[in-house]
mmCIF file of C-alpha atoms in Angstrom:
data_model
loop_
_atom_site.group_PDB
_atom_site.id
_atom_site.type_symbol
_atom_site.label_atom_id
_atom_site.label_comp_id
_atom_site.label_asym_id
_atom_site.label_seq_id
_atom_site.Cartn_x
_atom_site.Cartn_y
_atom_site.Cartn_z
ATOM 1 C CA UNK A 82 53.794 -43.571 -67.222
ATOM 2 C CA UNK A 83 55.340 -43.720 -63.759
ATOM 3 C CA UNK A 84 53.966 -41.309 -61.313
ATOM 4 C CA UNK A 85 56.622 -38.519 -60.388
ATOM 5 C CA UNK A 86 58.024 -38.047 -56.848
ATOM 6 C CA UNK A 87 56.483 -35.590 -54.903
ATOM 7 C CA UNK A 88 57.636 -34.130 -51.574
ATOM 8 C CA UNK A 89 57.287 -30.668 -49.705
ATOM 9 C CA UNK A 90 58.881 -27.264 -49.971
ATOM 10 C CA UNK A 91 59.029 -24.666 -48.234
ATOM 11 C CA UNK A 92 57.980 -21.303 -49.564
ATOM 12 C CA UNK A 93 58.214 -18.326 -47.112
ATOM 13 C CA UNK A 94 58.752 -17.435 -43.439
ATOM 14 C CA UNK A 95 54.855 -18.228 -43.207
ATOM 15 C CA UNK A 96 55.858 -22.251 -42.849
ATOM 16 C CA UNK A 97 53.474 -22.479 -46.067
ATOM 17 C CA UNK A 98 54.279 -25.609 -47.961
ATOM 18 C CA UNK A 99 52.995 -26.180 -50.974
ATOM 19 C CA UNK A 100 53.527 -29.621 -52.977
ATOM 20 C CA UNK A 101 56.121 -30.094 -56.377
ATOM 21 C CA UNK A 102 57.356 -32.619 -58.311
ATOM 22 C CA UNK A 103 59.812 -32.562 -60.840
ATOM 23 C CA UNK A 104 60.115 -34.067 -64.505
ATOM 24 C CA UNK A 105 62.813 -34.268 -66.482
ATOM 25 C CA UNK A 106 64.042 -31.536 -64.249
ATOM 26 C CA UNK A 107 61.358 -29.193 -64.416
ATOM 27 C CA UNK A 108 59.131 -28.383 -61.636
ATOM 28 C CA UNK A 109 55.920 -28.606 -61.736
ATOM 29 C CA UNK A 110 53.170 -27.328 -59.093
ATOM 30 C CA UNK A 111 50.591 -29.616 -57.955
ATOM 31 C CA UNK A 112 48.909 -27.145 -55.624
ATOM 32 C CA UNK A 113 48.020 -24.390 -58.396
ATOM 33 C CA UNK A 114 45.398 -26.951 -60.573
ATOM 34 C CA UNK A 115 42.170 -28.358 -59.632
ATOM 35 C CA UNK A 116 42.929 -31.738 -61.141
ATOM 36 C CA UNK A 117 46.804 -33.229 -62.447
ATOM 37 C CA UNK A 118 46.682 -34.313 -65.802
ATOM 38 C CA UNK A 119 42.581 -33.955 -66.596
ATOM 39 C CA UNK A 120 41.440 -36.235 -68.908
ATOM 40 C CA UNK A 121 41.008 -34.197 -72.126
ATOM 41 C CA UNK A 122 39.580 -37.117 -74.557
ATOM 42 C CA UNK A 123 40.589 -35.955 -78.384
ATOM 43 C CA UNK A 124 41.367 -31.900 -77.512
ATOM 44 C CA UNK A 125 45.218 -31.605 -78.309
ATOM 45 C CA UNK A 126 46.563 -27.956 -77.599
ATOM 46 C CA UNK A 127 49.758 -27.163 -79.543
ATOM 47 C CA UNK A 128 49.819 -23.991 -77.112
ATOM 48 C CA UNK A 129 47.753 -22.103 -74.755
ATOM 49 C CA UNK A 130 46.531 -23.157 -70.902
ATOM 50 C CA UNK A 131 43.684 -24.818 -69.508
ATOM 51 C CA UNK A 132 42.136 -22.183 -67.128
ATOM 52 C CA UNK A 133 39.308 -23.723 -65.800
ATOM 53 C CA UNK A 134 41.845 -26.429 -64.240
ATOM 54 C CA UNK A 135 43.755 -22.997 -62.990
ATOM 55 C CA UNK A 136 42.886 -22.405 -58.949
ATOM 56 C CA UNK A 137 45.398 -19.792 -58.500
ATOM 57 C CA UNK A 138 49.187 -19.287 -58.064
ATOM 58 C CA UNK A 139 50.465 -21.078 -54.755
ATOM 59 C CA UNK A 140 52.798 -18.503 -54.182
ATOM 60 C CA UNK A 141 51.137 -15.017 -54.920
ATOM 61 C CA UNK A 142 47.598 -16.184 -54.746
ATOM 62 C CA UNK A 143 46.992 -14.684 -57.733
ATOM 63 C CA UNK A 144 44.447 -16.160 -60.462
ATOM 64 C CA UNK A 145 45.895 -14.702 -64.135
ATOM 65 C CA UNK A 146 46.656 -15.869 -67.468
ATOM 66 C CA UNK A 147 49.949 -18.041 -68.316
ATOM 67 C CA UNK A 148 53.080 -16.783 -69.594
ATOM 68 C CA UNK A 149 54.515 -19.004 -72.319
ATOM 69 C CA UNK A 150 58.261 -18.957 -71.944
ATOM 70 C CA UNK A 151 61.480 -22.177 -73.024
ATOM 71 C CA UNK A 152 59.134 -23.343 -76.016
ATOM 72 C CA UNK A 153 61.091 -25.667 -77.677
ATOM 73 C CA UNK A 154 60.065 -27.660 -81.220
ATOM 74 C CA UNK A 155 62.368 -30.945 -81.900
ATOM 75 C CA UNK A 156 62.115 -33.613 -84.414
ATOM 76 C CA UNK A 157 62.966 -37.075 -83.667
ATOM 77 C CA UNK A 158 62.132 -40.032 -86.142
ATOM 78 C CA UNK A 159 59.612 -37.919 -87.814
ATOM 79 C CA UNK A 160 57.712 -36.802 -84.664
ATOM 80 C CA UNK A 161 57.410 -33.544 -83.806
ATOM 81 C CA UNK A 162 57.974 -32.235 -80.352
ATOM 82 C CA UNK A 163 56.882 -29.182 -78.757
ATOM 83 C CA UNK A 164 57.467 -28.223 -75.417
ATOM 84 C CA UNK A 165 57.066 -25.332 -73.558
ATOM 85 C CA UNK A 166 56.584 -23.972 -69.966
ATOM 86 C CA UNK A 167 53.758 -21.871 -70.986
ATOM 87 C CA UNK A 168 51.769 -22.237 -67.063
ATOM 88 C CA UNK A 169 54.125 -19.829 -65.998
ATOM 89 C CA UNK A 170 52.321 -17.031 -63.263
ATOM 90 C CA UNK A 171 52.148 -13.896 -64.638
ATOM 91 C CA UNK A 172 52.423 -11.751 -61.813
ATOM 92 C CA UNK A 173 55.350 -14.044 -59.645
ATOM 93 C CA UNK A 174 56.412 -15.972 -62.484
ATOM 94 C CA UNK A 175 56.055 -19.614 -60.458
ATOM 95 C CA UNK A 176 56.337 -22.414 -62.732
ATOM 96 C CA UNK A 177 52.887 -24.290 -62.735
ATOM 97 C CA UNK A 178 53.610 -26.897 -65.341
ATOM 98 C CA UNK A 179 55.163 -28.218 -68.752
ATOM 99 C CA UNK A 180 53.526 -28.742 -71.816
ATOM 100 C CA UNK A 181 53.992 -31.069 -73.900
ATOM 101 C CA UNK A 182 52.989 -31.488 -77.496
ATOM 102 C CA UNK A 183 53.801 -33.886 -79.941
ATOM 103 C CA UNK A 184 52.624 -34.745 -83.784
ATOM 104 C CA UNK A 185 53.690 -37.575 -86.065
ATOM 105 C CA UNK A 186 52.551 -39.294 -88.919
ATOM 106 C CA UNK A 187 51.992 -42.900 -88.894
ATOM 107 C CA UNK A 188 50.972 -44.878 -92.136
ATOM 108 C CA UNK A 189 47.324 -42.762 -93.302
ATOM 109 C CA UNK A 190 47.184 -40.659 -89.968
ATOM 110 C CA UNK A 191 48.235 -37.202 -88.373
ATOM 111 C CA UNK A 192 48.946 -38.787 -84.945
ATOM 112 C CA UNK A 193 48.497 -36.030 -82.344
ATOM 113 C CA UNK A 194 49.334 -36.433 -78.326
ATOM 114 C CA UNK A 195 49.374 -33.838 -75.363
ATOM 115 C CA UNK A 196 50.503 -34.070 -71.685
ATOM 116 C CA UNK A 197 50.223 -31.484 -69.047
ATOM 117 C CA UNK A 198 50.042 -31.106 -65.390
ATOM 118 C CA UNK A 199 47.490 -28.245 -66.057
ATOM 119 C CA UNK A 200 45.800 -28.620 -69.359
ATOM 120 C CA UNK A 201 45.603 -32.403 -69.028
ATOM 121 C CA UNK A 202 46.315 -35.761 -71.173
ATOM 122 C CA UNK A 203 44.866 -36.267 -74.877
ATOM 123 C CA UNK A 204 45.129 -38.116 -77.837
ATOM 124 C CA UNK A 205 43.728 -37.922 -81.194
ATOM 125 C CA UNK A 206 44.223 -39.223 -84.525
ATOM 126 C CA UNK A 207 43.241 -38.104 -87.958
ATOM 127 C CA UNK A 208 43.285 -39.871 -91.320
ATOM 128 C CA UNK A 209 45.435 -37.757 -94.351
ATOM 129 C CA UNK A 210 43.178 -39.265 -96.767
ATOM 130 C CA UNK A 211 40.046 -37.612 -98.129
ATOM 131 C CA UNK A 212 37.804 -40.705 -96.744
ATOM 132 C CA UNK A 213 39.097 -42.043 -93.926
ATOM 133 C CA UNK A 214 39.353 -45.849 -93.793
ATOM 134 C CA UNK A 215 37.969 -45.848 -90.184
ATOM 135 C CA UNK A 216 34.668 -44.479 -91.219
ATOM 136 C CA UNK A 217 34.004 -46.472 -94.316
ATOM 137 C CA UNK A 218 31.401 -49.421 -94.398
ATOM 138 C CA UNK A 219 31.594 -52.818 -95.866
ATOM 139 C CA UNK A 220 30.115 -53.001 -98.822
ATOM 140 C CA UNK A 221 29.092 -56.686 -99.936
#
């Protein structure tokens, strides 16, 4: 994945800048999280926020839950997107991040990815089949 321009802005008549880039024209706030994109091994959110990457709002200093707002669900060749700006601020609504969510199914497997300035990067994938072939020993 190429890594997103980022540049300055300024926010008030304080000369505060705080540091945004933009994806596919949505901003996203590097300032308000800990870490970009944490590495969340298997744990795929559908919806919701990563908190504990959450340092507070860059523009009202404020440290509150999300707002979930443009959540979007498309299907393209049988994948399943869902996307939402859901690391909204509650109190000045600043957009932190976008979320994105998708699940497919490839061959025997629920195929599950997530990527997220705030709630991270993940991937998991599950077999449909009641044993799954991944797990199962030779038998000779």
């Amino acid at each position: 994945m190429r890594r997103p321009f980022l540049n300055s802005r300024e926010v008030s008549s304080s000369r505060k800048h705080r540091r945004i880039f933009a994806v596919n024209g949505v901003e996203m706030c590097v300032d308000c999280v800990e870490k970009e994109y944490p590495n969340r091994g298997n744990i795929c959110l559908e919806n919701g926020s990563f908190l504990l990457n959450f340092t507070g709002c860059a523009v009202c200093s404020k440290r509150d839950f999300m707002l979930i707002t443009n959540k979007s669900l498309k299907e393209e060749d049988g994948e399943e997107i869902v996307t939402y700006d859901p690391d909204l601020c509650k109190n000045c609504h600043h957009v932190i991040a976008r979320h994105e969510y998708t699940f497919s199914i490839m061959d025997e497997f629920q195929e599950y990815t997530m990527l997220c300035l705030l709630c991270g990067k993940a991937e998991d994938t599950i077999s449909i089949l009641p044993d799954d072939p991944r797990q199962m020993t030779l038998l000779f």
